[in-house]
Coordinates of C-alpha atoms in Angstrom, one line a residue:
M148 CA 79.1 -46.7 72.6
Q149 CA 79.7 -43.0 73.2
I150 CA 81.4 -42.7 69.8
R151 CA 78.4 -44.3 68.1
I152 CA 75.9 -41.9 69.7
S153 CA 78.1 -38.9 68.9
A154 CA 78.4 -39.8 65.3
L155 CA 74.7 -40.4 65.0
V156 CA 73.9 -37.0 66.5
I157 CA 76.4 -35.3 64.2
A158 CA 74.8 -37.0 61.1
M159 CA 71.3 -36.0 62.1
G160 CA 72.4 -32.4 62.6
I161 CA 73.9 -32.3 59.1
M162 CA 70.7 -33.8 57.6
S163 CA 68.5 -31.3 59.5
G164 CA 70.5 -28.5 58.1
C165 CA 69.6 -29.4 54.6
S166 CA 67.1 -26.9 53.2
S167 CA 66.3 -28.9 50.0
F168 CA 66.3 -32.5 49.0
G169 CA 66.0 -32.0 45.3
A170 CA 62.9 -31.9 43.1
S171 CA 61.9 -32.0 39.4
G172 CA 60.2 -28.6 39.6
P173 CA 58.2 -26.2 41.7
S174 CA 55.9 -27.3 44.5
G175 CA 52.2 -27.3 44.1
S176 CA 51.8 -24.4 46.6
A177 CA 54.4 -22.4 44.7
I178 CA 52.5 -22.8 41.4
M179 CA 49.2 -21.9 43.0
N180 CA 50.9 -18.7 44.3
A181 CA 52.2 -17.8 40.8
A182 CA 49.0 -16.0 39.9
D183 CA 49.6 -12.4 38.8
K184 CA 53.4 -12.9 38.9
P185 CA 55.2 -11.2 36.0
L186 CA 56.4 -13.1 32.9
A187 CA 58.1 -10.6 30.6
S188 CA 55.4 -8.2 29.7
A189 CA 52.6 -10.5 30.8
T190 CA 51.2 -11.9 34.0
I191 CA 50.6 -15.5 34.8
S192 CA 47.1 -16.8 35.3
V193 CA 46.3 -19.8 37.4
A194 CA 43.0 -21.4 36.7
P195 CA 41.3 -24.5 38.3
L196 CA 40.4 -26.8 35.5
T197 CA 36.6 -26.9 35.6
E198 CA 34.1 -28.4 33.3
D199 CA 33.1 -24.9 32.0
I200 CA 36.7 -24.1 31.1
A201 CA 37.3 -27.5 29.5
R202 CA 34.1 -27.1 27.4
Q203 CA 35.1 -23.6 26.4
L204 CA 38.5 -24.7 25.2
A205 CA 37.1 -27.8 23.4
A206 CA 34.6 -25.5 21.6
A207 CA 37.4 -23.2 20.5
D208 CA 39.3 -26.2 19.1
R209 CA 36.3 -27.1 16.9
T210 CA 37.1 -25.3 13.7
P211 CA 34.8 -25.4 10.6
N212 CA 35.2 -28.6 8.7
F213 CA 35.3 -29.0 4.9
S214 CA 31.7 -30.0 4.5
H215 CA 30.4 -26.9 6.3
M216 CA 32.9 -24.4 5.0
F217 CA 32.7 -25.5 1.3
T218 CA 29.2 -26.3 0.4
E219 CA 29.6 -26.2 -3.4
T220 CA 28.9 -29.6 -4.9
E221 CA 28.6 -28.8 -8.6
V222 CA 30.9 -30.9 -10.8
M223 CA 33.0 -28.2 -12.6
G224 CA 35.3 -30.3 -14.6
S225 CA 32.9 -30.3 -17.5
R226 CA 32.7 -26.5 -17.7
L227 CA 35.2 -24.8 -20.0
G228 CA 37.4 -21.9 -19.2
R229 CA 39.8 -19.5 -20.8
G230 CA 42.8 -21.2 -22.4
D231 CA 41.1 -24.5 -22.9
V232 CA 41.7 -26.1 -26.3
L233 CA 38.7 -27.5 -28.2
E234 CA 38.0 -29.5 -31.3
I235 CA 34.8 -28.5 -33.1
T236 CA 33.3 -30.6 -35.9
L237 CA 30.3 -29.4 -37.9
W238 CA 28.0 -31.5 -40.1
E239 CA 25.0 -30.9 -42.3
A240 CA 22.7 -33.4 -44.1
P241 CA 22.8 -33.6 -47.9
P242 CA 22.4 -31.7 -50.0
A243 CA 25.0 -29.7 -48.2
V244 CA 24.7 -26.0 -48.4
L245 CA 27.5 -24.6 -46.3
F246 CA 29.9 -27.5 -45.8
G247 CA 29.7 -29.4 -49.0
S248 CA 33.0 -30.2 -50.7
V249 CA 34.8 -32.9 -52.6
A250 CA 36.8 -34.9 -50.2
G251 CA 38.6 -37.1 -52.8
L252 CA 38.0 -39.9 -55.3
M253 CA 36.8 -43.4 -54.7
S254 CA 36.8 -45.8 -57.7
G255 CA 37.3 -42.8 -60.0
A256 CA 34.2 -41.1 -58.7
P257 CA 34.2 -37.9 -56.5
V258 CA 33.3 -38.4 -52.9
A259 CA 31.3 -35.5 -51.2
S260 CA 32.0 -34.4 -47.7
N261 CA 29.3 -32.7 -45.6
S262 CA 31.5 -31.8 -42.6
L263 CA 34.0 -29.2 -41.3
S264 CA 36.5 -29.8 -38.6
Q265 CA 38.2 -27.1 -36.5
P266 CA 41.0 -28.6 -34.4
G267 CA 42.9 -26.4 -31.9
Q268 CA 40.2 -23.9 -31.1
V269 CA 41.4 -21.9 -28.0
V270 CA 39.0 -20.2 -25.7
D271 CA 40.3 -16.6 -25.8
E272 CA 40.8 -14.2 -22.9
N273 CA 37.2 -13.0 -23.3
G274 CA 35.9 -16.6 -23.0
L275 CA 34.9 -16.7 -26.6
I276 CA 35.5 -19.0 -29.6
K277 CA 34.8 -18.3 -33.3
V278 CA 32.8 -20.7 -35.4
P279 CA 32.3 -20.3 -39.2
F280 CA 28.9 -18.9 -40.1
A281 CA 27.9 -19.0 -36.3
G282 CA 30.2 -16.1 -35.2
S283 CA 31.6 -15.6 -31.7
I284 CA 30.2 -17.9 -29.1
R285 CA 30.7 -17.7 -25.4
A286 CA 32.5 -20.9 -24.2
A287 CA 33.9 -20.0 -20.7
G288 CA 31.7 -21.3 -17.9
R289 CA 29.6 -23.6 -20.3
T290 CA 29.6 -27.3 -21.0
P291 CA 30.5 -28.7 -24.5
A292 CA 26.8 -29.8 -24.8
E293 CA 25.6 -26.2 -24.2
I294 CA 28.0 -24.9 -26.8
E295 CA 26.9 -27.5 -29.3
Q296 CA 23.3 -26.5 -28.9
D297 CA 24.2 -22.8 -29.4
I298 CA 26.1 -23.5 -32.6
V299 CA 23.3 -25.6 -34.0
S300 CA 20.7 -22.9 -33.2
R301 CA 22.8 -20.3 -35.0
L302 CA 23.4 -22.4 -38.1
R303 CA 19.8 -23.4 -38.4
G304 CA 18.4 -21.7 -41.5
K305 CA 21.9 -21.4 -43.0
A306 CA 22.9 -25.1 -43.2
H307 CA 20.8 -28.1 -44.0
Q308 CA 19.9 -29.9 -40.8
P309 CA 23.2 -28.8 -39.0
Q310 CA 24.8 -30.8 -36.3
A311 CA 27.9 -30.0 -34.1
M312 CA 30.3 -31.8 -31.8
V313 CA 32.5 -30.0 -29.3
R314 CA 35.3 -31.9 -27.6
L315 CA 37.8 -30.7 -25.0
V316 CA 41.3 -31.5 -26.3
R317 CA 43.4 -29.9 -23.6
N318 CA 42.3 -28.7 -20.2
Q319 CA 44.0 -25.5 -19.2
A320 CA 41.3 -23.8 -17.0
T321 CA 39.8 -26.3 -14.6
N322 CA 42.7 -27.4 -12.4
V323 CA 43.4 -27.8 -8.7
T324 CA 46.8 -26.8 -7.3
V325 CA 48.3 -29.3 -4.9
V326 CA 51.4 -28.3 -2.9
G327 CA 53.3 -29.3 0.3
D328 CA 54.2 -32.7 1.5
V329 CA 53.1 -34.7 -1.5
A330 CA 55.1 -36.8 -3.9
N331 CA 54.5 -34.5 -6.8
S332 CA 53.3 -30.9 -6.3
G333 CA 51.5 -29.4 -9.3
R334 CA 48.2 -28.7 -11.0
I335 CA 45.7 -31.5 -11.2
P336 CA 43.2 -31.2 -14.1
L337 CA 39.5 -31.8 -13.3
T338 CA 37.2 -33.9 -15.4
P339 CA 33.4 -34.3 -15.7
K340 CA 33.8 -37.2 -13.2
G341 CA 33.9 -34.7 -10.3
E342 CA 37.2 -35.3 -8.5
R343 CA 37.2 -35.3 -4.7
L344 CA 39.9 -34.2 -2.3
L345 CA 41.4 -37.7 -1.9
D346 CA 41.3 -38.1 -5.7
V347 CA 43.6 -35.0 -6.3
L348 CA 45.9 -36.1 -3.5
A349 CA 46.3 -39.5 -5.2
G350 CA 46.9 -37.7 -8.5
A351 CA 49.7 -35.8 -6.8
G352 CA 51.3 -39.1 -5.8
G353 CA 50.0 -39.2 -2.2
V354 CA 51.4 -37.7 1.0
K355 CA 55.0 -38.2 2.0
Q356 CA 54.4 -38.3 5.8
A357 CA 52.3 -40.5 8.1
V358 CA 48.6 -39.9 7.7
S359 CA 48.2 -39.4 11.5
K360 CA 50.6 -36.5 11.4
T361 CA 49.4 -34.8 8.2
V362 CA 47.1 -31.8 8.0
V363 CA 45.3 -30.8 4.8
Q364 CA 44.3 -27.1 4.1
I365 CA 41.9 -26.0 1.4
T366 CA 41.9 -22.4 0.1
R367 CA 39.0 -21.4 -2.1
G368 CA 38.9 -17.7 -2.8
D369 CA 39.0 -15.9 0.5
R370 CA 37.9 -19.0 2.5
L371 CA 40.3 -21.3 4.2
A372 CA 39.9 -24.4 6.4
S373 CA 42.3 -27.1 7.7
M374 CA 41.6 -30.6 8.9
P375 CA 43.7 -33.7 9.8
L376 CA 44.0 -36.0 6.8
E377 CA 43.1 -38.9 9.1
T378 CA 39.7 -37.3 9.8
V379 CA 39.0 -36.8 6.1
I380 CA 39.7 -40.5 5.5
R381 CA 37.5 -41.7 8.3
D382 CA 34.6 -39.3 7.5
P383 CA 33.5 -39.6 3.8
S384 CA 31.5 -36.3 4.1
Q385 CA 34.8 -34.4 4.4
N386 CA 36.1 -35.8 1.2
I387 CA 34.4 -33.0 -0.7
V388 CA 34.2 -32.3 -4.4
V389 CA 37.0 -29.9 -5.3
Q390 CA 36.5 -26.8 -7.5
P391 CA 38.6 -25.1 -10.2
D392 CA 41.4 -22.9 -8.7
D393 CA 41.2 -24.6 -5.3
I394 CA 44.6 -24.7 -3.5
V395 CA 45.2 -27.9 -1.5
T396 CA 48.2 -27.6 0.9
V397 CA 49.5 -30.7 2.7
A398 CA 51.5 -30.0 5.8
Y399 CA 53.4 -32.3 8.2
Q400 CA 52.4 -31.5 11.8
P401 CA 54.6 -33.2 14.4
Y402 CA 52.5 -32.3 17.5
S403 CA 54.0 -33.1 20.9
F404 CA 53.7 -32.3 24.6
I405 CA 56.3 -32.4 27.4
A406 CA 55.7 -34.4 30.7
L407 CA 57.7 -33.4 33.8
G408 CA 57.5 -34.0 37.5
A409 CA 56.0 -37.0 39.3
T410 CA 54.8 -38.8 36.2
G411 CA 55.6 -42.3 35.1
S412 CA 57.9 -40.9 32.4
N413 CA 59.6 -37.5 31.9
S414 CA 59.9 -36.9 28.2
E415 CA 58.5 -35.2 25.1
L416 CA 55.7 -37.3 23.6
P417 CA 54.3 -36.9 20.1
F418 CA 50.6 -37.2 19.4
E419 CA 48.3 -37.4 16.4
A420 CA 47.0 -34.4 14.3
T421 CA 43.5 -35.4 15.4
G422 CA 44.5 -34.4 18.9
I423 CA 44.4 -36.0 22.4
N424 CA 42.8 -35.0 25.7
L425 CA 44.4 -34.6 29.1
A426 CA 43.3 -38.0 30.3
Q427 CA 45.0 -39.6 27.3
A428 CA 48.1 -37.6 27.9
M429 CA 48.4 -38.8 31.5
G430 CA 47.9 -42.4 30.3
R431 CA 50.7 -42.0 27.7
V432 CA 53.2 -41.0 30.4
G433 CA 52.3 -44.0 32.6
G434 CA 50.1 -42.0 34.9
L435 CA 51.1 -40.5 38.2
R436 CA 53.8 -41.9 40.5
D437 CA 52.1 -43.3 43.7
D438 CA 55.2 -42.6 45.8
R439 CA 55.6 -39.0 44.8
A440 CA 52.7 -37.4 43.1
D441 CA 50.3 -34.9 44.6
I442 CA 46.9 -35.8 43.2
R443 CA 45.8 -32.2 43.6
G444 CA 48.9 -31.0 41.7
V445 CA 48.3 -31.9 38.0
F446 CA 49.1 -28.8 36.0
V447 CA 49.1 -27.9 32.3
F448 CA 51.3 -24.9 31.4
R449 CA 50.2 -23.2 28.2
L450 CA 50.6 -19.9 26.3
E451 CA 46.9 -19.5 25.6
D452 CA 45.0 -17.7 22.8
P453 CA 42.8 -15.2 24.7
A454 CA 40.0 -15.8 22.2
A455 CA 39.9 -19.5 23.2
L456 CA 39.0 -18.5 26.8
G457 CA 36.1 -16.3 25.8
S458 CA 34.1 -15.3 28.9
Q459 CA 36.6 -17.3 31.1
L460 CA 39.4 -14.7 30.3
P461 CA 40.6 -13.2 33.6
P462 CA 39.9 -9.5 34.0
N463 CA 42.8 -7.1 33.4
A464 CA 44.8 -10.0 31.9
R465 CA 48.2 -8.8 30.5
L466 CA 49.4 -10.6 27.4
T467 CA 52.8 -11.4 26.0
S468 CA 54.2 -9.4 23.1
D469 CA 52.8 -11.9 20.6
G470 CA 49.3 -11.7 22.2
K471 CA 49.3 -14.9 24.3
L472 CA 48.2 -15.3 27.9
P473 CA 50.5 -17.5 30.2
V474 CA 48.0 -19.9 31.9
I475 CA 48.5 -22.7 34.3
Y476 CA 45.5 -25.0 34.5
Q477 CA 45.2 -27.0 37.7
L478 CA 43.4 -30.4 37.9
D479 CA 42.4 -31.8 41.3
L480 CA 42.3 -35.6 40.9
K481 CA 41.0 -35.9 44.4
Q482 CA 37.6 -35.1 42.9
P483 CA 36.2 -38.1 41.0
G484 CA 34.5 -35.9 38.4
S485 CA 37.9 -34.5 37.5
L486 CA 38.6 -37.5 35.3
F487 CA 35.6 -36.6 33.2
V488 CA 36.9 -33.0 32.9
A489 CA 40.3 -34.4 31.8
Q490 CA 38.6 -36.2 29.0
S491 CA 37.1 -32.9 27.8
F492 CA 40.3 -30.8 28.0
P493 CA 42.2 -30.8 24.7
M494 CA 46.0 -30.9 24.8
R495 CA 47.8 -28.7 22.4
N496 CA 51.1 -28.6 20.7
R497 CA 54.0 -27.7 23.1
D498 CA 51.9 -28.0 26.2
V499 CA 53.8 -28.9 29.4
L500 CA 52.2 -31.4 31.7
Y501 CA 53.6 -31.1 35.2
V502 CA 52.8 -33.1 38.3
S503 CA 54.1 -31.7 41.6
D504 CA 55.4 -33.8 44.5
A505 CA 53.1 -34.5 47.4
P506 CA 53.8 -32.3 50.5
L507 CA 55.0 -35.4 52.5
A508 CA 57.4 -36.4 49.8
D509 CA 60.2 -34.2 51.2
L510 CA 59.6 -35.7 54.6
Q511 CA 59.9 -39.2 53.2
K512 CA 63.2 -38.2 51.4
F513 CA 64.5 -36.7 54.7
M514 CA 63.7 -39.9 56.6
N515 CA 65.3 -42.1 53.9
M516 CA 68.5 -39.9 54.0
V517 CA 68.6 -40.0 57.9
S518 CA 68.1 -43.7 57.9
S519 CA 70.9 -44.3 55.4
A520 CA 73.2 -41.9 57.2
A521 CA 72.4 -43.5 60.6
F522 CA 73.1 -47.0 59.4
S523 CA 76.3 -45.9 57.8
V524 CA 77.5 -44.1 61.0
I525 CA 76.5 -47.0 63.2
G526 CA 78.5 -49.3 60.9
V527 CA 81.5 -47.1 61.3
A528 CA 81.0 -46.9 65.1
N529 CA 80.7 -50.7 65.3
A530 CA 83.9 -51.0 63.3
V531 CA 85.7 -48.6 65.7
D532 CA 84.3 -50.4 68.8
S533 CA 85.5 -53.8 67.5
G534 CA 88.9 -52.4 66.9
Q535 CA 89.3 -51.1 70.5

């Protein structure tokens, strides 16, 4: 019996000397005390996740969409440009004055022709074409019908009831450039139909990656906007009419966040280009572990863009060398309203979601270790007693 008690006392002494029982990361109190601690050239900011901050960050994530950024709706495929190749045909009613000629013989009799055809007319670098008896005519930026009317008005009084037909043979000017993760990058010609964004993507053979992980960027002059392809498909108003010289860039965006600590799963999880919120992120990791998690210790670690914080930016904040602010957002799930806040807080690529252990978790680990050791020692003591 004395051996049993001595062994148990020794085991408990060893256990009580342990300063740490292992953990998956820092404690909640250590994180809350990290404010203003140095991180390279910057300082860490710890911010309680409030409704105001969540709304501010959500507003910063709302970039201009295609329908607001690009308001032009004119169908430009019918307007000609420099380098386009045209076929021009001129007629006049008999008796022909300008275009009368003998086209050949039919049954031994001459056949008169009252027309003139000009194939392969190229719109020159000045945007002009040359038409017999009509002179130089501006073609760039005009429709074939407008050019026909101009030709007829110039020939009136010279030819007998003149008529003209202008046909686009080869489109060299009104094109959209499609590059990136599509089957066939290249220039897609526009037609009078008025091609939309999804039309030119289809013309390039479609995207090569999953729609949910694909982002489309449109560059028009000095304006630029990006949107998830899934949003464009779901919202017809974003499937805008493209314009000549637009550049459509398709990019594969494998967004992900990392979950650590007392969550249902510690791993890196991908999410869609349309984005997810913090509540969805917690759901995807299986929630918090009831036996370990501190419901006041849900943290999101992020290198934040200072512009996204706006008025919420801490005074005297020191940024990293690339202009980012190390921020730890803390969500207190003990407050029922925090679940609504979590639905407003947008997760971003490379965020770290960390849930700290509850303060009593270490005590529970200690008691489990003592119990295991005590039962082991008692077993050994019983074996010794039985052998005596």
